[in-house]
mmCIF file of N, CA and C in Angstrom:
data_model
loop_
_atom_site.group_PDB
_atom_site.id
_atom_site.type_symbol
_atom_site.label_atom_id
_atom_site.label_comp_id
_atom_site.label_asym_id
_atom_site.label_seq_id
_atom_site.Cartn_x
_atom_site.Cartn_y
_atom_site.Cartn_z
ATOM 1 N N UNK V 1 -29.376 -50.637 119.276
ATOM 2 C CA UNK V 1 -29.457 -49.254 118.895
ATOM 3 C C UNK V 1 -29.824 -49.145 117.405
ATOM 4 N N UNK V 2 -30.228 -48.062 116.956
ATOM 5 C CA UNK V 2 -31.217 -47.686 115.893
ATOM 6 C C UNK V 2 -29.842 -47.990 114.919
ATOM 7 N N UNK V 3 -30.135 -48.072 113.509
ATOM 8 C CA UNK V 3 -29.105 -47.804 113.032
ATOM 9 C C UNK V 3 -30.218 -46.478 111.788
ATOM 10 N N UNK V 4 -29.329 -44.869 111.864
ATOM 11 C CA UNK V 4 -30.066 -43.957 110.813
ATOM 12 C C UNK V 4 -29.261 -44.030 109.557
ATOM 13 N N UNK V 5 -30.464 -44.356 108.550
ATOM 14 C CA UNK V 5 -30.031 -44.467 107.352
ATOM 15 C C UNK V 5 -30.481 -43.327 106.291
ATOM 16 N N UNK V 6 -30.083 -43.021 105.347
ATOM 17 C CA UNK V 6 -30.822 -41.683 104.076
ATOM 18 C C UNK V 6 -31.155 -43.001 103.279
ATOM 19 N N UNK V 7 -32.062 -42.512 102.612
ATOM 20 C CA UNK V 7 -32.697 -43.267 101.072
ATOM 21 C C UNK V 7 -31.268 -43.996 100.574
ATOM 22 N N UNK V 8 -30.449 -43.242 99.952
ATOM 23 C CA UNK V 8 -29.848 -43.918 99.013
ATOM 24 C C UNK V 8 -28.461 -44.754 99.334
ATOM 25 N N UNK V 9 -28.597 -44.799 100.498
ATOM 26 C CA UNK V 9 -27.859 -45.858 101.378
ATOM 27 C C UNK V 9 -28.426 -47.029 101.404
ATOM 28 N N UNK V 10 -29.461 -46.848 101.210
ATOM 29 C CA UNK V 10 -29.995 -48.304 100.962
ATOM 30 C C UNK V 10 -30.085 -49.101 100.107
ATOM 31 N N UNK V 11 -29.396 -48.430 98.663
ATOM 32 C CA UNK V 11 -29.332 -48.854 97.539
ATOM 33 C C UNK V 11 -27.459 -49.415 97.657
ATOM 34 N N UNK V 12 -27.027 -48.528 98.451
ATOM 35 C CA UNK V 12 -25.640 -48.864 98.489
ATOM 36 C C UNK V 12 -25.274 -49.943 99.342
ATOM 37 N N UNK V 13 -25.763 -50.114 100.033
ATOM 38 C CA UNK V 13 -25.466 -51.372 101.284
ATOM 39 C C UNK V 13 -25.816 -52.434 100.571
ATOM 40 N N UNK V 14 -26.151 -52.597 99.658
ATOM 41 C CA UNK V 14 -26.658 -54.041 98.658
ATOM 42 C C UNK V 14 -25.659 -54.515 98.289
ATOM 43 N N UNK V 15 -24.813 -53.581 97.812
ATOM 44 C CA UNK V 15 -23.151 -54.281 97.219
ATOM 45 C C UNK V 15 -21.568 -53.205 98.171
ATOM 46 N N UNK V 16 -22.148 -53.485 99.428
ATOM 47 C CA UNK V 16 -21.170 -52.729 100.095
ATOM 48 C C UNK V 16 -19.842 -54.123 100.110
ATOM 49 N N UNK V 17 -19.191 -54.201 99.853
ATOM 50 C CA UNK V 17 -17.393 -55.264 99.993
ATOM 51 C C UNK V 17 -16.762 -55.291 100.734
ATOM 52 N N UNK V 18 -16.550 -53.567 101.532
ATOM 53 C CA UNK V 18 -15.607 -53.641 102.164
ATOM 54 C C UNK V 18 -14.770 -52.388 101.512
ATOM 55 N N UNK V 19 -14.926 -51.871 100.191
ATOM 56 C CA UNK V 19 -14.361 -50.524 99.613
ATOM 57 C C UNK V 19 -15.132 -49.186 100.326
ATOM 58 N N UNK V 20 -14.162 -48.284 100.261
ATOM 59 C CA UNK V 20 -15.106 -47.317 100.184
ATOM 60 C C UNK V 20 -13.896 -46.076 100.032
ATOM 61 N N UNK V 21 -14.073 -44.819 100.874
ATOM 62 C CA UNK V 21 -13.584 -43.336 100.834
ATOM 63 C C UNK V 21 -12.306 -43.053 101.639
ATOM 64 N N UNK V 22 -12.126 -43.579 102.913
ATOM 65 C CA UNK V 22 -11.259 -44.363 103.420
ATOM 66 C C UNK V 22 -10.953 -45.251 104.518
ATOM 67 N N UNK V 23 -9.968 -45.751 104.927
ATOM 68 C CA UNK V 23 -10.076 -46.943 105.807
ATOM 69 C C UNK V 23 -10.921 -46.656 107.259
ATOM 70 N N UNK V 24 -11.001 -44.936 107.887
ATOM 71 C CA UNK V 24 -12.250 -45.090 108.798
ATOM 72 C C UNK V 24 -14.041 -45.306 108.386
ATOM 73 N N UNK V 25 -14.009 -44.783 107.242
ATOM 74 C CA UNK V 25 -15.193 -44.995 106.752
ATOM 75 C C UNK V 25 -15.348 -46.180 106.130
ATOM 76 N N UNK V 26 -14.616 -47.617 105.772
ATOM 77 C CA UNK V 26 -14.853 -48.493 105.458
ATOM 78 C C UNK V 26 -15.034 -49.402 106.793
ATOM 79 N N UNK V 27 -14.188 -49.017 107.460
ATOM 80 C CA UNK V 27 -13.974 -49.572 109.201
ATOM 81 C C UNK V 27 -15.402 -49.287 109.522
ATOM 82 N N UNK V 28 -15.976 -48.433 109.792
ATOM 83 C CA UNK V 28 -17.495 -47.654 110.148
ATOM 84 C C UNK V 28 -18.922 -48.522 109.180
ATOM 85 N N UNK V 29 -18.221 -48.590 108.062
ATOM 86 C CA UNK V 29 -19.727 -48.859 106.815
ATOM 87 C C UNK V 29 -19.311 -50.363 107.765
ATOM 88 N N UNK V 30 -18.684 -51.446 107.826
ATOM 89 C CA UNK V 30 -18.337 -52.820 108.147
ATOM 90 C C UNK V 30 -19.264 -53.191 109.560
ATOM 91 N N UNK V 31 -19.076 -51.872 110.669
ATOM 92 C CA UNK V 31 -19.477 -52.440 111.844
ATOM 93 C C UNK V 31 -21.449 -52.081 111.502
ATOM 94 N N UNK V 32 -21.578 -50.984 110.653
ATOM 95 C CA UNK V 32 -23.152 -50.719 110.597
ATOM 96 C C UNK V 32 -23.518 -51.900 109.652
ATOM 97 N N UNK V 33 -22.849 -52.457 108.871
ATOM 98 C CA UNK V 33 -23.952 -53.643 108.257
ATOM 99 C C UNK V 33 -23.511 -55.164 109.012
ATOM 100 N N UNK V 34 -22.464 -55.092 110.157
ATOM 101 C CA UNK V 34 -22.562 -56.004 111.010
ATOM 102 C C UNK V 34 -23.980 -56.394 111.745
ATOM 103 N N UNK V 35 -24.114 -54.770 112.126
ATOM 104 C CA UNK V 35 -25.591 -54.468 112.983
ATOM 105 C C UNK V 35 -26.533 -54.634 112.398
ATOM 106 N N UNK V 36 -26.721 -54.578 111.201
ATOM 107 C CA UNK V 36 -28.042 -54.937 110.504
ATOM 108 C C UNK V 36 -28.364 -56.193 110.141
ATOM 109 N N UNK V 37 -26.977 -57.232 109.869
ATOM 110 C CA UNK V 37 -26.880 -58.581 109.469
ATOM 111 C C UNK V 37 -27.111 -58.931 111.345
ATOM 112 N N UNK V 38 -27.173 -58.443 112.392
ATOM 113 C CA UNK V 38 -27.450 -59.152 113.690
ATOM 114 C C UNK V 38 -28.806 -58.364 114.006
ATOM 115 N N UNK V 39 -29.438 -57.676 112.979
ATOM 116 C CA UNK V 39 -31.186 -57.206 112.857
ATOM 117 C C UNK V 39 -31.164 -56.160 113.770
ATOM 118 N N UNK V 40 -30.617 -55.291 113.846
ATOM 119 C CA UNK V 40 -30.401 -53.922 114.141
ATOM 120 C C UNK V 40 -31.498 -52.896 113.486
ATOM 121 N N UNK V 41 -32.680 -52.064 114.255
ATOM 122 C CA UNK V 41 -33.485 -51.383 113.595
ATOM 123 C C UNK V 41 -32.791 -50.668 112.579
ATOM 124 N N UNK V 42 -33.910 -49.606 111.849
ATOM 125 C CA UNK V 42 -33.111 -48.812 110.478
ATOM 126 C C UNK V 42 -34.187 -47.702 110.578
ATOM 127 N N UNK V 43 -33.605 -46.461 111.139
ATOM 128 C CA UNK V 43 -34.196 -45.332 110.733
ATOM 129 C C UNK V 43 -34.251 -44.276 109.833
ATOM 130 N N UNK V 44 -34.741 -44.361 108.769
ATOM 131 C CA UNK V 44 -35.278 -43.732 107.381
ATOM 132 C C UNK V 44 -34.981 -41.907 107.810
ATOM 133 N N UNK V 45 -33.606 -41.370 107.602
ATOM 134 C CA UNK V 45 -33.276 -39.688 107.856
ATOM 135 C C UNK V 45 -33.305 -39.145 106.567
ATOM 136 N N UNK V 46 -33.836 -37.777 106.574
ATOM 137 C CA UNK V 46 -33.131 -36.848 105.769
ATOM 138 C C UNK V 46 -32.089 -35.907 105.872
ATOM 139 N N UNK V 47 -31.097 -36.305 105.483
ATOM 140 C CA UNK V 47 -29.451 -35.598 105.448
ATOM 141 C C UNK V 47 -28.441 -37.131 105.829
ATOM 142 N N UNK V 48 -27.336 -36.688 106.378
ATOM 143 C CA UNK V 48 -26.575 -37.330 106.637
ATOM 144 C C UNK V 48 -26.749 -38.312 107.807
ATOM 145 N N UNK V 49 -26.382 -39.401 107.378
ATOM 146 C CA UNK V 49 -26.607 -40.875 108.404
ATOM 147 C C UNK V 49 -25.212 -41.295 109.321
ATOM 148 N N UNK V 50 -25.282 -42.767 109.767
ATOM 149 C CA UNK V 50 -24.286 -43.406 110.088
ATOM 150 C C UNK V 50 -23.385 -43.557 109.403
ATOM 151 N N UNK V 51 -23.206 -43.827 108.108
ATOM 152 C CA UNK V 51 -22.851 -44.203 107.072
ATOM 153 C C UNK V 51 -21.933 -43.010 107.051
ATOM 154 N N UNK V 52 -22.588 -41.762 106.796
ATOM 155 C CA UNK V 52 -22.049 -40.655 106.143
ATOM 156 C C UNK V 52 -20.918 -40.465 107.742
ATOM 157 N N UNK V 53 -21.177 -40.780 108.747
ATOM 158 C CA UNK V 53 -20.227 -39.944 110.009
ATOM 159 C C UNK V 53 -18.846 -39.771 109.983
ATOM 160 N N UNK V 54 -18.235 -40.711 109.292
ATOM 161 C CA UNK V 54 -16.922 -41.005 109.507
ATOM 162 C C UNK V 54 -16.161 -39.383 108.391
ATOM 163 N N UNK V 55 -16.789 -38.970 107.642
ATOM 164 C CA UNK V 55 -17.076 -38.492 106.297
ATOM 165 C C UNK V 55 -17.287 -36.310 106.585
ATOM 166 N N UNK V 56 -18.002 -36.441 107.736
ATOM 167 C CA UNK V 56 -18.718 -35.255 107.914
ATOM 168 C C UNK V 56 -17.759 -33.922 108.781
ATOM 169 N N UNK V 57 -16.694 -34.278 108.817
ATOM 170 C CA UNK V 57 -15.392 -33.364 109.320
ATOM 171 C C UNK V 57 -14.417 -33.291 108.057
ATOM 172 N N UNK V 58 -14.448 -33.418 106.679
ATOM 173 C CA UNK V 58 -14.009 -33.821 106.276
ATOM 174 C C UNK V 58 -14.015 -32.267 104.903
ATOM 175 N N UNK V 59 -13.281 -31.685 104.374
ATOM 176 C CA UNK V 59 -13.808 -30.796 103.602
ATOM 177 C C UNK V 59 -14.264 -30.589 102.325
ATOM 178 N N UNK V 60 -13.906 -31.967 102.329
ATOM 179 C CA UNK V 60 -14.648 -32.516 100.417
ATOM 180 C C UNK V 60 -16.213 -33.308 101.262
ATOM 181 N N UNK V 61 -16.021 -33.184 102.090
ATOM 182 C CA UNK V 61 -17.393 -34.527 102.100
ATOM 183 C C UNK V 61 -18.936 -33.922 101.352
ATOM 184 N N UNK V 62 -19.286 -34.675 100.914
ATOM 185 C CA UNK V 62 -20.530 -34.252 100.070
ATOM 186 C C UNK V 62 -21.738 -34.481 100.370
ATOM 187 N N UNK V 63 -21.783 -34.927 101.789
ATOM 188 C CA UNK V 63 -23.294 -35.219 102.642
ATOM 189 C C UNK V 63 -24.221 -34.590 102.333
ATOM 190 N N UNK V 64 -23.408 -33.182 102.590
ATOM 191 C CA UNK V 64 -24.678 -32.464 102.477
ATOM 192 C C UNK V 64 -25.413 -31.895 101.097
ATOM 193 N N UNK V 65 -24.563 -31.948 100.128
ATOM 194 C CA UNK V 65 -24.818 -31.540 98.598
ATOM 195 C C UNK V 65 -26.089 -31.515 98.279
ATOM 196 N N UNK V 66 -26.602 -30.626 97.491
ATOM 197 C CA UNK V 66 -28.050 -31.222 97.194
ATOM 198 C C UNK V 66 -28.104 -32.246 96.623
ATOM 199 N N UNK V 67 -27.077 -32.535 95.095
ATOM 200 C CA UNK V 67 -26.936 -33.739 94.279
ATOM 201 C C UNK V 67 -27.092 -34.831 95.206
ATOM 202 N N UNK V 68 -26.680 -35.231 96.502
ATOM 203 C CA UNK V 68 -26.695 -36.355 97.406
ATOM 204 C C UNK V 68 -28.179 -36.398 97.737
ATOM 205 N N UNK V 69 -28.740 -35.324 98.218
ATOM 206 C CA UNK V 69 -30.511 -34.953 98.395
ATOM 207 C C UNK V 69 -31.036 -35.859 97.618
ATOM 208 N N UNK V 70 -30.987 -35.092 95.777
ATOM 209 C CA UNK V 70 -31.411 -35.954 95.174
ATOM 210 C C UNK V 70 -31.446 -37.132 95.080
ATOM 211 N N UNK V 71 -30.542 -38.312 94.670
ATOM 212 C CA UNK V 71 -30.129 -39.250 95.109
ATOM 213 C C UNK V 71 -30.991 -39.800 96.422
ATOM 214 N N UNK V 72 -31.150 -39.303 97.317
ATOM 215 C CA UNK V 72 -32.169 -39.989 98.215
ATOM 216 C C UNK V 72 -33.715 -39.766 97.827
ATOM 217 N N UNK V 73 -34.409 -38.389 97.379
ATOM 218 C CA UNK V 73 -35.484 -38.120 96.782
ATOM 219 C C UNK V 73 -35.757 -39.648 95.660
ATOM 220 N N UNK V 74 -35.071 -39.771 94.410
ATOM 221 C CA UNK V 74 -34.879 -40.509 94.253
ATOM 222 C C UNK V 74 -34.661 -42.005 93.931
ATOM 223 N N UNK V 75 -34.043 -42.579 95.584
ATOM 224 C CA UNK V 75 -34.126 -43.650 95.703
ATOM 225 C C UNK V 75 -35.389 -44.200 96.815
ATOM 226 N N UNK V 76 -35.934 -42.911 97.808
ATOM 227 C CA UNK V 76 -36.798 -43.043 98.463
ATOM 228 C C UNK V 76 -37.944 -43.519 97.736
ATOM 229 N N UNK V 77 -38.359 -42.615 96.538
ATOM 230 C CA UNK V 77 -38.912 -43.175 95.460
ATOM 231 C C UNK V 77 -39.125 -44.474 94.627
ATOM 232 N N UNK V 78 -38.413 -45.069 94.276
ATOM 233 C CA UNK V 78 -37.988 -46.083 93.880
ATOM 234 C C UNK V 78 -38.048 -47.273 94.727
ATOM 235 N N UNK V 79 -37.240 -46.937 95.846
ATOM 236 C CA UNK V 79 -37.683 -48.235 96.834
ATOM 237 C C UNK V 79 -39.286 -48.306 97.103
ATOM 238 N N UNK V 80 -39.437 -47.452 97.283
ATOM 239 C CA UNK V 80 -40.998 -47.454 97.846
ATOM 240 C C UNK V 80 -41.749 -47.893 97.393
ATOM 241 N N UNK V 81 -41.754 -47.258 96.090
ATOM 242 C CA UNK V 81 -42.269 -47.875 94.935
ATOM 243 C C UNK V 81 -42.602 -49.599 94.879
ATOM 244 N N UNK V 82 -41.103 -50.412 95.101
ATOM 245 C CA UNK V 82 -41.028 -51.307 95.119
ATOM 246 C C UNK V 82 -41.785 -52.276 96.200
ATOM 247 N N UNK V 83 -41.494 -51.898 97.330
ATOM 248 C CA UNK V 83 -41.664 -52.138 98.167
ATOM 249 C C UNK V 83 -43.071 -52.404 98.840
ATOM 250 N N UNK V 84 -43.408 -51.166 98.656
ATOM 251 C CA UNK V 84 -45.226 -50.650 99.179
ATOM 252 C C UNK V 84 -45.755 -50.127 98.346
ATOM 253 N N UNK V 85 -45.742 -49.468 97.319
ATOM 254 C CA UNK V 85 -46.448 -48.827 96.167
ATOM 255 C C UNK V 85 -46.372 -47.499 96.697
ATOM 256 N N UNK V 86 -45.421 -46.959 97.414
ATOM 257 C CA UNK V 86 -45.519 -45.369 97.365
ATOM 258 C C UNK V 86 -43.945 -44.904 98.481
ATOM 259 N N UNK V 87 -43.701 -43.854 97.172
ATOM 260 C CA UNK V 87 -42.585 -43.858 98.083
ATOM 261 C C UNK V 87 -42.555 -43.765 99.557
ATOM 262 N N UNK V 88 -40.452 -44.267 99.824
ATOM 263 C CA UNK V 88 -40.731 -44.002 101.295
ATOM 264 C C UNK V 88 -40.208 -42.919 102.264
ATOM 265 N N UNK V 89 -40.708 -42.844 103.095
ATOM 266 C CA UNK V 89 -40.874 -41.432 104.503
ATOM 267 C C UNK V 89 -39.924 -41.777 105.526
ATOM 268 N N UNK V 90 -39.950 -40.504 105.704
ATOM 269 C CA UNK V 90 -38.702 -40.550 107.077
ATOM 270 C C UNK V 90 -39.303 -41.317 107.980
ATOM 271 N N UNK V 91 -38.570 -42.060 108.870
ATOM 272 C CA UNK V 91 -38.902 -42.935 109.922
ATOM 273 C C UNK V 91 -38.564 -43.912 110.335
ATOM 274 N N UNK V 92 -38.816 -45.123 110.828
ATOM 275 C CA UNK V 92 -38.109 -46.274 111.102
ATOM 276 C C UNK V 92 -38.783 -47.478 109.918
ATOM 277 N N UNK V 93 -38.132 -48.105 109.307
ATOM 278 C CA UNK V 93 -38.213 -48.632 108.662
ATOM 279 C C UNK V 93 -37.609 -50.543 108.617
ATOM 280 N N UNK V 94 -38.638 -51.334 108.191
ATOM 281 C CA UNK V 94 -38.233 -52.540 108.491
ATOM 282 C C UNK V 94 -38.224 -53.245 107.096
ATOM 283 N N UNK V 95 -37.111 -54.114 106.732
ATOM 284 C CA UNK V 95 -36.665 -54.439 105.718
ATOM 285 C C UNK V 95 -36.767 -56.358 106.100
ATOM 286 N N UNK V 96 -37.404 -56.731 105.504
ATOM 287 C CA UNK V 96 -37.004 -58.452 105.733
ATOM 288 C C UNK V 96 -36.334 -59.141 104.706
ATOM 289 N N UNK V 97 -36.348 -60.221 104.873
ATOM 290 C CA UNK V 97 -35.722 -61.071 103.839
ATOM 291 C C UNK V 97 -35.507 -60.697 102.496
ATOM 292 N N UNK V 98 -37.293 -61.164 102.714
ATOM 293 C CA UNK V 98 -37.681 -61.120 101.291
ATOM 294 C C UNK V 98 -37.336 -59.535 100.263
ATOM 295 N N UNK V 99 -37.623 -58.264 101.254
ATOM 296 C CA UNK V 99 -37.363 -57.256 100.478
ATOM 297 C C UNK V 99 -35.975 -56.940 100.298
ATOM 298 N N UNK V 100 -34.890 -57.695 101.176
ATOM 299 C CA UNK V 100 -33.293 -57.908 100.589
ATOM 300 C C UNK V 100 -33.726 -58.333 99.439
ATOM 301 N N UNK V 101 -33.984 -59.451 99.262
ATOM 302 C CA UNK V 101 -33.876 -60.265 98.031
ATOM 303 C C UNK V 101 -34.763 -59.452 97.293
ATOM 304 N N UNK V 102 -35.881 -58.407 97.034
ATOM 305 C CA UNK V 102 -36.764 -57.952 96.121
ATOM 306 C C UNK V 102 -35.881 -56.581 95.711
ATOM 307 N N UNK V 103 -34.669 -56.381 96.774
ATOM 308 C CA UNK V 103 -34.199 -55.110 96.419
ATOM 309 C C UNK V 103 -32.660 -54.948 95.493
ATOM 310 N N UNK V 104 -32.418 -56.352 95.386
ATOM 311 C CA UNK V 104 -31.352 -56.862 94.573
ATOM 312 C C UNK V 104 -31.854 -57.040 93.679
ATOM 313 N N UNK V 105 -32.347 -57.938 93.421
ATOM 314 C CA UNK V 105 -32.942 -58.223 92.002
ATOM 315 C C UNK V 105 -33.782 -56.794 91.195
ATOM 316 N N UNK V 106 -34.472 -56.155 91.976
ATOM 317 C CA UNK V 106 -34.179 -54.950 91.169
ATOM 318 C C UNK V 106 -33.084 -54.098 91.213
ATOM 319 N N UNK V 107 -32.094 -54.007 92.233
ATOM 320 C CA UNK V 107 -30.944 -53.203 91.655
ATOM 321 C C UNK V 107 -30.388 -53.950 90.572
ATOM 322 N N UNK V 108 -30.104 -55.796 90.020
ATOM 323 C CA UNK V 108 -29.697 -56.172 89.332
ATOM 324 C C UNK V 108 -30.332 -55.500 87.629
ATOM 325 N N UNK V 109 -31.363 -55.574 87.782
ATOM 326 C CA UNK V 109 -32.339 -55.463 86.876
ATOM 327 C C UNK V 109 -32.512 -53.555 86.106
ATOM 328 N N UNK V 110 -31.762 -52.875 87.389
ATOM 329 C CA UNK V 110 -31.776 -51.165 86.856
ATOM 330 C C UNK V 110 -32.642 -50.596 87.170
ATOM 331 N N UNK V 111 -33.955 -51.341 87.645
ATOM 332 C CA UNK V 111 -35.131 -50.371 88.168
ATOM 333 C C UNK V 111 -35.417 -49.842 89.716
ATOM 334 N N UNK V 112 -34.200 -49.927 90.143
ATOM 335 C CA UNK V 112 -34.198 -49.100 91.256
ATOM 336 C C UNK V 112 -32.655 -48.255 90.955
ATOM 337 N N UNK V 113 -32.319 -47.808 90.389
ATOM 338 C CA UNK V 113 -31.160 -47.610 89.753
ATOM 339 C C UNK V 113 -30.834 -45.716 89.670
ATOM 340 N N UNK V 114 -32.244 -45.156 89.529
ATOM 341 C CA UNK V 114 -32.210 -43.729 89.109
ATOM 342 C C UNK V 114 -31.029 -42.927 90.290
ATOM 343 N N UNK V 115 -31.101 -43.467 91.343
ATOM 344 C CA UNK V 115 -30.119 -42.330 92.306
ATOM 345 C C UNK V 115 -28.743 -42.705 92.276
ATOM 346 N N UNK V 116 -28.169 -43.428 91.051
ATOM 347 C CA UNK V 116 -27.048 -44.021 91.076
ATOM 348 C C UNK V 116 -26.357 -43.692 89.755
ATOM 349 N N UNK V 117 -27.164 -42.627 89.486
ATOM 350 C CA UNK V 117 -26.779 -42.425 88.160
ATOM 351 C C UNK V 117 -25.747 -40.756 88.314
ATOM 352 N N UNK V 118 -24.444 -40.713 87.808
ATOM 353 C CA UNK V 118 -23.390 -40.079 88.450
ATOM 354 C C UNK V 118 -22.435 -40.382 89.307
ATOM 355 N N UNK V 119 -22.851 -41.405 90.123
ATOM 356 C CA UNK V 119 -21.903 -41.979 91.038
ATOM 357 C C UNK V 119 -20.624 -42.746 90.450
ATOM 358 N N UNK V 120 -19.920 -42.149 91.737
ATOM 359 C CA UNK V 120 -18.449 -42.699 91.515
ATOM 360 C C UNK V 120 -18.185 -44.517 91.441
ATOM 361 N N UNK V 121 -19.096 -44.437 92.270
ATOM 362 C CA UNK V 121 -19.388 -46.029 92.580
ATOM 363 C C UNK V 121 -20.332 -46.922 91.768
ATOM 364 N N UNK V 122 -20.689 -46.433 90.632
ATOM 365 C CA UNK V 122 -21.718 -47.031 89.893
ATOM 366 C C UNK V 122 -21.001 -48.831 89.453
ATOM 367 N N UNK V 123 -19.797 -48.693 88.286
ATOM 368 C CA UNK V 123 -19.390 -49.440 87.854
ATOM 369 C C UNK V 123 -18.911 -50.846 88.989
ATOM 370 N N UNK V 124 -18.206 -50.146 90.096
ATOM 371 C CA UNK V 124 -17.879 -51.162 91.030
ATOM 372 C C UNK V 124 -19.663 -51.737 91.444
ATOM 373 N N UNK V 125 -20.040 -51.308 91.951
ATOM 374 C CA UNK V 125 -21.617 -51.575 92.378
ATOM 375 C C UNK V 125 -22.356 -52.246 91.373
ATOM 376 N N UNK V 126 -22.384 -52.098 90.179
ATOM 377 C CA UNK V 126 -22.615 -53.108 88.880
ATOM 378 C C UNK V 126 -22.002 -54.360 88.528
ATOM 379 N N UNK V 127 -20.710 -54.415 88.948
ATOM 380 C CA UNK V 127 -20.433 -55.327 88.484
ATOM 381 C C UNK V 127 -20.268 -56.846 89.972
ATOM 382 N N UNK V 128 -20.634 -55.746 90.890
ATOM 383 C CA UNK V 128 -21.155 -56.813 91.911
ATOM 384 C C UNK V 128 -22.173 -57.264 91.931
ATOM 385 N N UNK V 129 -23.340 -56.911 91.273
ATOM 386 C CA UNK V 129 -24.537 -57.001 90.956
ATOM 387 C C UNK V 129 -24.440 -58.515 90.240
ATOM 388 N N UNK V 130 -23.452 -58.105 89.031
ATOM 389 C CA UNK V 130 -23.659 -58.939 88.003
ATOM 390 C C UNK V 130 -22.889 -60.287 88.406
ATOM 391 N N UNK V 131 -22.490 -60.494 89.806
ATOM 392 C CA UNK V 131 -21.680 -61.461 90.428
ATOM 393 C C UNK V 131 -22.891 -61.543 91.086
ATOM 394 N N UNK V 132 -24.299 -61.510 91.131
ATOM 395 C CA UNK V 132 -25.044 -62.095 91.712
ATOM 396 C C UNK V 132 -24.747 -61.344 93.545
ATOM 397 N N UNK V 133 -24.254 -60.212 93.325
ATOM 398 C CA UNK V 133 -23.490 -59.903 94.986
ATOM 399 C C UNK V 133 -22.586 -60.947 95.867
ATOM 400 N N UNK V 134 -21.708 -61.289 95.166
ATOM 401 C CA UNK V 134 -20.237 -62.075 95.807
ATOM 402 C C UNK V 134 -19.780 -61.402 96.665
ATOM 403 N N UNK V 135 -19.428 -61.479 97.720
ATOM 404 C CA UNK V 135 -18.724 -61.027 98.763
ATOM 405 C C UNK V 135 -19.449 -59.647 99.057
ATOM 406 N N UNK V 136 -20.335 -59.486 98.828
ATOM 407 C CA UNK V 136 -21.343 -58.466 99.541
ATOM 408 C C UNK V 136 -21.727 -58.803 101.135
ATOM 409 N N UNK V 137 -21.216 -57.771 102.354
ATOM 410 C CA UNK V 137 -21.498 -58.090 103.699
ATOM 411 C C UNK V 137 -22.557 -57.917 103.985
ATOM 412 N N UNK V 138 -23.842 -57.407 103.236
ATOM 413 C CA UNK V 138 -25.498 -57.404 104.305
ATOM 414 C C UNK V 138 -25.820 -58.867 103.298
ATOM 415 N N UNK V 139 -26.759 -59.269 104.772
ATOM 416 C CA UNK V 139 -27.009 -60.924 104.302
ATOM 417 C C UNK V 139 -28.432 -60.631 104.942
ATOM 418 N N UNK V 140 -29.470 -61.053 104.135
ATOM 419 C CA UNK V 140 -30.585 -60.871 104.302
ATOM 420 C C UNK V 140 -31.274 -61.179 105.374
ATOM 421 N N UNK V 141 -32.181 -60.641 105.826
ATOM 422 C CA UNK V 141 -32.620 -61.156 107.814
ATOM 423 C C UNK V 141 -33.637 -62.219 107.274
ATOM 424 N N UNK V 142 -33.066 -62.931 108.734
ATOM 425 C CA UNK V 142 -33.949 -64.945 108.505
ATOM 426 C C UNK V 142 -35.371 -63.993 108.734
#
């Protein structure tokens, strides 16, 4: 089954640990990058994803915020950039090895960095970075 992702989830699943908002939504983020580490498709949404579900009954949840929008505008940008030379579009989207590894080393580096700027999660997410991603659960597809 598909797994639907927003832009800037994809910046976050790079140094996902095992933390997160709370224990169903860390329970939830664990089994979706199970599925992706066993090569589970990835469909490229605008609004709220898998990620966000556990989250979306919730009356603080911020899925829908525009600030979160941005943040995917963004990072859609940025990856794309990286990636293909133009940002990227809603749709299904395939990520290999190599663009794990091309998408770390620029999150290490800050230049995919712009939709992360405000986040609560910046500092934790940095300093996993700077551990080279230690105990980070997505493991790049053979």
């Amino acid at each position: 089954m598909t797994i639907r992702l927003r832009a800037h989830h994809l910046l976050c699943m790079l140094t996902f640990a095992g933390k997160g908002y709370t224990p169903a939504f860390v329970a939830s983020y664990k089994a979706i990058v199970k599925r992706l580490n066993d090569g589970a498709a990835i469909e490229l949404v605008d609004g709220p994803d898998d990620i966000c579900e556990p989250m979306l009954n919730d009356n603080t949840c911020h899925c829908y915020n525009e600030s979160v929008r941005e943040r995917d505008r963004l990072a859609a940008h940025d990856i794309g950039l990286l990636l293909s030379g133009k940002p990227l579009s809603i749709g299904p989207l395939r990520l290999s090895g190599e663009d794990i590894s091309r998408l770390r080393s620029a999150f290490q580096d800050g230049s995919i960095r712009q939709a992360c700027a405000g986040c609560e999660w910046y500092e934790l997410c940095t300093g996993i970075a700077q551990t080279n991603f230690r105990g980070c659960r997505l493991r790049p597809p053979q």
